[in-house]
GROMACS .gro file of C-alpha atoms in nm:
model
  319
    1MET     CA    1   8.746  14.462   6.797
    2ASN     CA    2   8.394  14.349   6.716
    3LEU     CA    3   8.283  14.165   6.406
    4ARG     CA    4   8.164  14.474   6.225
    5GLN     CA    5   8.494  14.655   6.286
    6ALA     CA    6   8.691  14.350   6.172
    7GLU     CA    7   8.489  14.340   5.852
    8HIS     CA    8   8.546  14.713   5.795
    9LEU     CA    9   8.921  14.670   5.847
   10VAL     CA   10   8.941  14.376   5.604
   11ILE     CA   11   8.744  14.543   5.325
   12LEU     CA   12   8.932  14.874   5.359
   13SER     CA   13   9.264  14.688   5.347
   14GLU     CA   14   9.153  14.529   5.019
   15THR     CA   15   9.028  14.847   4.851
   16LEU     CA   16   9.265  15.097   5.017
   17HIS     CA   17   8.996  15.357   4.955
   18PHE     CA   18   8.717  15.466   5.192
   19ARG     CA   19   8.459  15.531   4.918
   20LYS     CA   20   8.518  15.199   4.745
   21ALA     CA   21   8.515  15.015   5.078
   22ALA     CA   22   8.187  15.184   5.175
   23GLU     CA   23   8.031  15.077   4.846
   24ARG     CA   24   8.131  14.716   4.901
   25LEU     CA   25   7.993  14.729   5.254
   26HIS     CA   26   7.671  14.893   5.134
   27MET     CA   27   7.707  15.182   5.374
   28ALA     CA   28   7.786  15.553   5.366
   29GLN     CA   29   8.149  15.665   5.387
   30PRO     CA   30   8.126  15.877   5.709
   31PRO     CA   31   8.010  15.585   5.930
   32LEU     CA   32   8.290  15.371   5.788
   33SER     CA   33   8.550  15.638   5.867
   34MET     CA   34   8.412  15.671   6.221
   35SER     CA   35   8.422  15.290   6.268
   36ILE     CA   36   8.790  15.275   6.169
   37GLN     CA   37   8.871  15.572   6.390
   38ARG     CA   38   8.702  15.409   6.690
   39LEU     CA   39   8.896  15.090   6.627
   40GLU     CA   40   9.225  15.282   6.607
   41LYS     CA   41   9.136  15.459   6.930
   42GLU     CA   42   9.058  15.130   7.105
   43LEU     CA   43   9.389  14.981   6.989
   44GLY     CA   44   9.579  15.299   7.070
   45THR     CA   45   9.753  15.328   6.734
   46PRO     CA   46   9.678  15.416   6.369
   47LEU     CA   47   9.606  15.127   6.135
   48PHE     CA   48   9.603  15.328   5.813
   49ILE     CA   49   9.800  15.615   5.670
   50ARG     CA   50   9.556  15.852   5.500
   51GLY     CA   51   9.654  16.017   5.173
   52GLY     CA   52   9.491  16.217   4.897
   53ARG     CA   53   9.447  15.915   4.671
   54GLY     CA   54   9.353  15.663   4.934
   55VAL     CA   55   9.502  15.486   5.233
   56ARG     CA   56   9.769  15.228   5.308
   57LEU     CA   57   9.821  15.002   5.605
   58THR     CA   58  10.066  15.090   5.882
   59ALA     CA   59  10.295  14.825   6.023
   60VAL     CA   60  10.048  14.774   6.305
   61GLY     CA   61   9.766  14.747   6.052
   62GLU     CA   62   9.961  14.478   5.866
   63ALA     CA   63  10.008  14.287   6.193
   64VAL     CA   64   9.642  14.315   6.296
   65LEU     CA   65   9.491  14.231   5.958
   66PRO     CA   66   9.537  13.847   5.971
   67HIS     CA   67   9.352  13.837   6.304
   68ALA     CA   68   9.071  14.048   6.162
   69ARG     CA   69   9.044  13.808   5.869
   70GLN     CA   70   9.020  13.515   6.112
   71ILE     CA   71   8.739  13.687   6.303
   72VAL     CA   72   8.542  13.741   5.983
   73HIS     CA   73   8.611  13.386   5.861
   74HIS     CA   74   8.508  13.222   6.189
   75MET     CA   75   8.191  13.428   6.207
   76MET     CA   76   8.099  13.325   5.853
   77GLN     CA   77   8.158  12.963   5.951
   78LEU     CA   78   7.946  13.012   6.264
   79LYS     CA   79   7.659  13.154   6.059
   80ALA     CA   80   7.684  12.871   5.805
   81THR     CA   81   7.688  12.609   6.081
   82ALA     CA   82   7.389  12.768   6.253
   83ALA     CA   83   7.196  12.777   5.926
   84SER     CA   84   7.282  12.413   5.852
   85ALA     CA   85   7.181  12.302   6.201
   86ALA     CA   86   6.856  12.498   6.181
   87GLY     CA   87   6.778  12.323   5.854
   88GLY     CA   88   6.874  11.979   5.983
   89LEU     CA   89   7.183  11.963   5.763
   90ALA     CA   90   7.441  11.961   6.043
   91GLY     CA   91   7.476  11.930   6.419
   92GLN     CA   92   7.404  11.635   6.646
   93LEU     CA   93   7.106  11.398   6.635
   94ARG     CA   94   7.038  11.191   6.948
   95ILE     CA   95   6.839  10.877   6.865
   96GLY     CA   96   6.706  10.626   7.114
   97PHE     CA   97   6.607  10.285   6.979
   98VAL     CA   98   6.465   9.951   7.084
   99GLY     CA   99   6.673   9.649   6.991
  100SER     CA  100   6.437   9.542   6.712
  101ALA     CA  101   6.523   9.858   6.516
  102THR     CA  102   6.862   9.705   6.442
  103TYR     CA  103   6.711   9.422   6.234
  104ARG     CA  104   6.573   9.609   5.933
  105ILE     CA  105   6.544   9.982   6.003
  106PHE     CA  106   6.903  10.074   6.086
  107PRO     CA  107   7.070   9.873   5.807
  108ARG     CA  108   6.858  10.063   5.553
  109ALA     CA  109   6.805  10.403   5.714
  110LEU     CA  110   7.148  10.483   5.860
  111PRO     CA  111   7.351  10.453   5.536
  112ARG     CA  112   7.089  10.657   5.350
  113PHE     CA  113   7.078  10.930   5.614
  114ARG     CA  114   7.457  10.954   5.642
  115THR     CA  115   7.483  10.988   5.265
  116LEU     CA  116   7.223  11.266   5.254
  117TYR     CA  117   7.338  11.450   5.568
  118PRO     CA  118   7.708  11.376   5.625
  119LEU     CA  119   7.752  11.671   5.863
  120VAL     CA  120   7.497  11.540   6.113
  121GLN     CA  121   7.663  11.347   6.395
  122LEU     CA  122   7.454  11.053   6.517
  123ASP     CA  123   7.441  10.963   6.886
  124LEU     CA  124   7.264  10.624   6.911
  125ARG     CA  125   7.135  10.498   7.247
  126GLU     CA  126   6.959  10.166   7.305
  127GLY     CA  127   6.675  10.151   7.556
  128THR     CA  128   6.321  10.036   7.621
  129THR     CA  129   6.011  10.204   7.481
  130THR     CA  130   5.924  10.348   7.822
  131GLN     CA  131   6.272  10.490   7.873
  132ILE     CA  132   6.294  10.633   7.523
  133LEU     CA  133   5.955  10.805   7.534
  134SER     CA  134   6.044  10.967   7.866
  135GLN     CA  135   6.375  11.092   7.726
  136VAL     CA  136   6.206  11.229   7.414
  137GLU     CA  137   5.951  11.413   7.626
  138ASN     CA  138   6.213  11.576   7.851
  139GLY     CA  139   6.451  11.666   7.569
  140GLU     CA  140   6.727  11.415   7.636
  141LEU     CA  141   6.664  11.253   7.297
  142ASP     CA  142   6.573  11.414   6.965
  143LEU     CA  143   6.402  11.107   6.820
  144GLY     CA  144   6.312  10.762   6.942
  145LEU     CA  145   6.234  10.436   6.766
  146VAL     CA  146   5.982  10.263   6.991
  147ARG     CA  147   5.737   9.976   6.993
  148TYR     CA  148   5.391  10.077   6.872
  149PRO     CA  149   5.116  10.107   6.976
  150VAL     CA  150   5.223  10.233   7.317
  151VAL     CA  151   5.044  10.134   7.636
  152ALA     CA  152   5.079  10.447   7.848
  153PRO     CA  153   4.974  10.796   7.734
  154THR     CA  154   5.260  11.002   7.593
  155ALA     CA  155   5.306  11.362   7.484
  156ALA     CA  156   5.539  11.251   7.204
  157ARG     CA  157   5.434  11.256   6.840
  158LEU     CA  158   5.432  10.901   6.703
  159VAL     CA  159   5.463  10.805   6.337
  160PRO     CA  160   5.477  10.431   6.253
  161VAL     CA  161   5.771  10.363   6.023
  162GLU     CA  162   5.782   9.983   6.009
  163LEU     CA  163   5.496   9.733   6.021
  164ASP     CA  164   5.550   9.377   6.136
  165LEU     CA  165   5.374   9.087   6.304
  166LEU     CA  166   5.454   8.850   6.587
  167VAL     CA  167   5.557   8.497   6.499
  168ALA     CA  168   5.617   8.197   6.720
  169ALA     CA  169   5.976   8.120   6.814
  170VAL     CA  170   5.998   7.756   6.925
  171PRO     CA  171   6.286   7.524   7.009
  172ALA     CA  172   6.423   7.354   6.698
  173GLY     CA  173   6.341   6.984   6.699
  174SER     CA  174   6.022   7.027   6.901
  175ALA     CA  175   5.687   6.906   6.772
  176LEU     CA  176   5.584   7.266   6.709
  177ALA     CA  177   5.893   7.317   6.492
  178GLN     CA  178   5.780   7.028   6.272
  179ALA     CA  179   5.426   7.157   6.231
  180ARG     CA  180   5.351   7.321   5.898
  181ASN     CA  181   5.079   7.551   6.037
  182ILE     CA  182   5.012   7.649   6.396
  183GLN     CA  183   4.751   7.860   6.571
  184LEU     CA  184   4.785   8.045   6.898
  185ARG     CA  185   4.581   7.784   7.084
  186ASP     CA  186   4.845   7.527   6.989
  187LEU     CA  187   5.075   7.704   7.237
  188ARG     CA  188   4.838   7.681   7.533
  189ASP     CA  189   5.031   7.399   7.705
  190GLU     CA  190   5.373   7.554   7.646
  191GLY     CA  191   5.578   7.760   7.887
  192PHE     CA  192   5.630   8.113   7.759
  193VAL     CA  193   5.948   8.316   7.764
  194MET     CA  194   5.772   8.646   7.821
  195TYR     CA  195   5.860   9.013   7.786
  196ALA     CA  196   5.919   9.172   8.126
  197ALA     CA  197   5.607   9.367   8.212
  198GLY     CA  198   5.798   9.651   8.375
  199ALA     CA  199   6.045   9.714   8.093
  200ALA     CA  200   5.857   9.593   7.784
  201ALA     CA  201   5.496   9.657   7.879
  202ASN     CA  202   5.380   9.705   7.519
  203LEU     CA  203   5.478   9.363   7.386
  204CYS     CA  204   5.399   9.188   7.713
  205GLY     CA  205   5.045   9.324   7.714
  206GLN     CA  206   4.993   9.242   7.348
  207VAL     CA  207   5.109   8.881   7.385
  208VAL     CA  208   4.889   8.824   7.689
  209ALA     CA  209   4.585   8.980   7.518
  210ALA     CA  210   4.636   8.778   7.200
  211CYS     CA  211   4.664   8.453   7.396
  212GLN     CA  212   4.358   8.532   7.605
  213ALA     CA  213   4.163   8.602   7.285
  214ALA     CA  214   4.267   8.251   7.175
  215GLY     CA  215   4.121   8.105   7.496
  216PHE     CA  216   4.414   8.076   7.736
  217THR     CA  217   4.648   8.279   7.955
  218PRO     CA  218   5.017   8.220   7.879
  219ARG     CA  219   5.217   8.047   8.150
  220THR     CA  220   5.533   8.250   8.202
  221VAL     CA  221   5.845   8.050   8.284
  222GLN     CA  222   6.102   8.324   8.229
  223GLU     CA  223   6.107   8.698   8.157
  224ALA     CA  224   6.345   8.905   7.946
  225VAL     CA  225   6.357   9.252   7.794
  226GLN     CA  226   6.534   9.224   7.458
  227VAL     CA  227   6.409   9.004   7.174
  228GLN     CA  228   6.756   8.856   7.128
  229THR     CA  229   6.754   8.742   7.490
  230LEU     CA  230   6.413   8.579   7.448
  231LEU     CA  231   6.543   8.390   7.145
  232SER     CA  232   6.850   8.271   7.336
  233LEU     CA  233   6.625   8.133   7.609
  234VAL     CA  234   6.403   7.962   7.351
  235ALA     CA  235   6.715   7.806   7.195
  236SER     CA  236   6.804   7.680   7.544
  237GLY     CA  237   6.471   7.497   7.563
  238MET     CA  238   6.319   7.725   7.826
  239GLY     CA  239   5.993   7.766   7.634
  240VAL     CA  240   5.834   7.941   7.339
  241ALA     CA  241   5.802   8.311   7.263
  242LEU     CA  242   5.618   8.547   7.031
  243VAL     CA  243   5.867   8.777   6.860
  244PRO     CA  244   5.861   9.027   6.571
  245SER     CA  245   5.915   8.849   6.240
  246ALA     CA  246   6.199   9.093   6.166
  247SER     CA  247   6.409   8.902   6.418
  248GLN     CA  248   6.441   8.627   6.157
  249ALA     CA  249   6.691   8.854   5.983
  250HIS     CA  250   6.948   8.713   6.227
  251PRO     CA  251   6.870   8.338   6.258
  252MET     CA  252   6.972   8.170   6.581
  253GLN     CA  253   7.077   7.810   6.604
  254GLY     CA  254   6.826   7.608   6.803
  255VAL     CA  255   6.527   7.830   6.718
  256SER     CA  256   6.258   7.773   6.457
  257PHE     CA  257   6.009   8.039   6.355
  258ARG     CA  258   5.648   7.964   6.268
  259THR     CA  259   5.383   8.200   6.134
  260ILE     CA  260   5.063   8.186   6.334
  261SER     CA  261   4.743   8.152   6.135
  262ALA     CA  262   4.391   8.271   6.216
  263ALA     CA  263   4.512   8.539   6.459
  264GLY     CA  264   4.351   8.834   6.281
  265ASP     CA  265   4.528   9.160   6.357
  266ARG     CA  266   4.600   9.073   6.720
  267LEU     CA  267   4.964   8.997   6.636
  268ASP     CA  268   5.027   9.312   6.432
  269VAL     CA  269   5.313   9.519   6.571
  270ALA     CA  270   5.507   9.822   6.453
  271ILE     CA  271   5.799  10.046   6.527
  272ALA     CA  272   5.723  10.416   6.542
  273ALA     CA  273   5.938  10.727   6.531
  274ALA     CA  274   5.874  10.935   6.841
  275THR     CA  275   5.956  11.306   6.849
  276HIS     CA  276   5.863  11.596   7.074
  277SER     CA  277   5.525  11.726   6.967
  278GLU     CA  278   5.630  12.093   6.994
  279THR     CA  279   6.009  12.113   6.964
  280GLU     CA  280   6.109  11.855   6.704
  281PRO     CA  281   6.464  11.940   6.588
  282ALA     CA  282   6.511  11.982   6.215
  283ALA     CA  283   6.759  11.693   6.200
  284ALA     CA  284   6.502  11.466   6.366
  285ALA     CA  285   6.247  11.564   6.101
  286ARG     CA  286   6.504  11.482   5.831
  287PHE     CA  287   6.566  11.138   5.982
  288ARG     CA  288   6.193  11.073   6.008
  289GLU     CA  289   6.156  11.165   5.640
  290VAL     CA  290   6.425  10.910   5.551
  291LEU     CA  291   6.243  10.644   5.755
  292CYS     CA  292   5.911  10.716   5.589
  293ALA     CA  293   6.071  10.703   5.245
  294LEU     CA  294   6.210  10.352   5.297
  295GLU     CA  295   6.066  10.087   5.069
  296ASP     CA  296   5.900   9.776   5.208
  297ARG     CA  297   5.822   9.927   5.547
  298GLY     CA  298   5.555   9.667   5.616
  299SER     CA  299   5.439   9.320   5.532
  300PRO     CA  300   5.313   9.268   5.174
  301GLY     CA  301   4.955   9.384   5.137
  302LYS     CA  302   4.943   9.547   5.477
  303PRO     CA  303   4.825   9.909   5.495
  304LEU     CA  304   5.038  10.173   5.656
  305ILE     CA  305   4.901  10.274   5.995
  306ALA     CA  306   4.792  10.636   5.997
  307PRO     CA  307   5.022  10.882   6.183
  308VAL     CA  308   4.926  10.954   6.540
  309GLY     CA  309   4.963  11.255   6.763
  310PRO     CA  310   5.015  11.302   7.136
  311GLN     CA  311   4.872  11.045   7.378
  312GLY     CA  312   4.943  10.760   7.134
  313ARG     CA  313   4.604  10.780   6.960
  314ARG     CA  314   4.596  10.601   6.625
  315GLY     CA  315   4.398  10.709   6.323
  316ALA     CA  316   4.220  10.480   6.081
  317ALA     CA  317   4.441  10.272   5.858
  318LYS     CA  318   4.477  10.383   5.500
  319SER     CA  319   4.533  10.164   5.201
   0.00000   0.00000   0.00000
């Protein structure tokens, strides 16, 4: 029994008349009669008793009918699910994220997305920017939240969704913690807890470049990958670090944060949504729309960075 035959059986059982059933099915009566006859032949037994005023189900027809209804019902559900998934309203969404996305983006975006699209199942996977971009490119992830701008060329489409800036994280009680204003050059004699170049190349390169522009090369005393780990090492007195200001959302005992003045835009950072440039799933597009609709995505007065395409190229900023 195929879907079409199951549908014919169900409708005929409801109308008990070939002409009326054909009208409901928007087809001619002869093809409907032939469809029922083929089904009866395949099953090896009559399903209907034909009469001058219509038809009625045989005992076998009565027994088969519930299964036919299930076939039609499941197929309707399948079509509805497929349509919802195609429109980003259902299905699974695999999201890779850097740890910093948990500070401000996730607490605001996830509740909103789950309210709008309750049938989309979220699969969240933490990783580094390099790992996430690779997984987006090869189809293992549908969307990634990565550090921006990226260092290496990428085929992913990048759209900045949160602007931020790097601030100094210093041990509480240190002279730097007592200073009202600090500049990058004030950190030249300090040991730096640095982002691991292999796993967090974006932030590592940006910190080094910013320090060199201030006239010194940072002296690395310890490396780490996640911002939270850097902060723990700063709290332990290992050194100072430059971290996204969003990390202040979860204060850590033993760490003081200081905004760095006169750094220009060298300390500007962002988190971008990365999707495949050619095969972005509909659910990923829906999530990106939610991210872009969030209020207060950047620092006050800062312009939103223009969307970028493959290779990580950035357009001019717009006010």
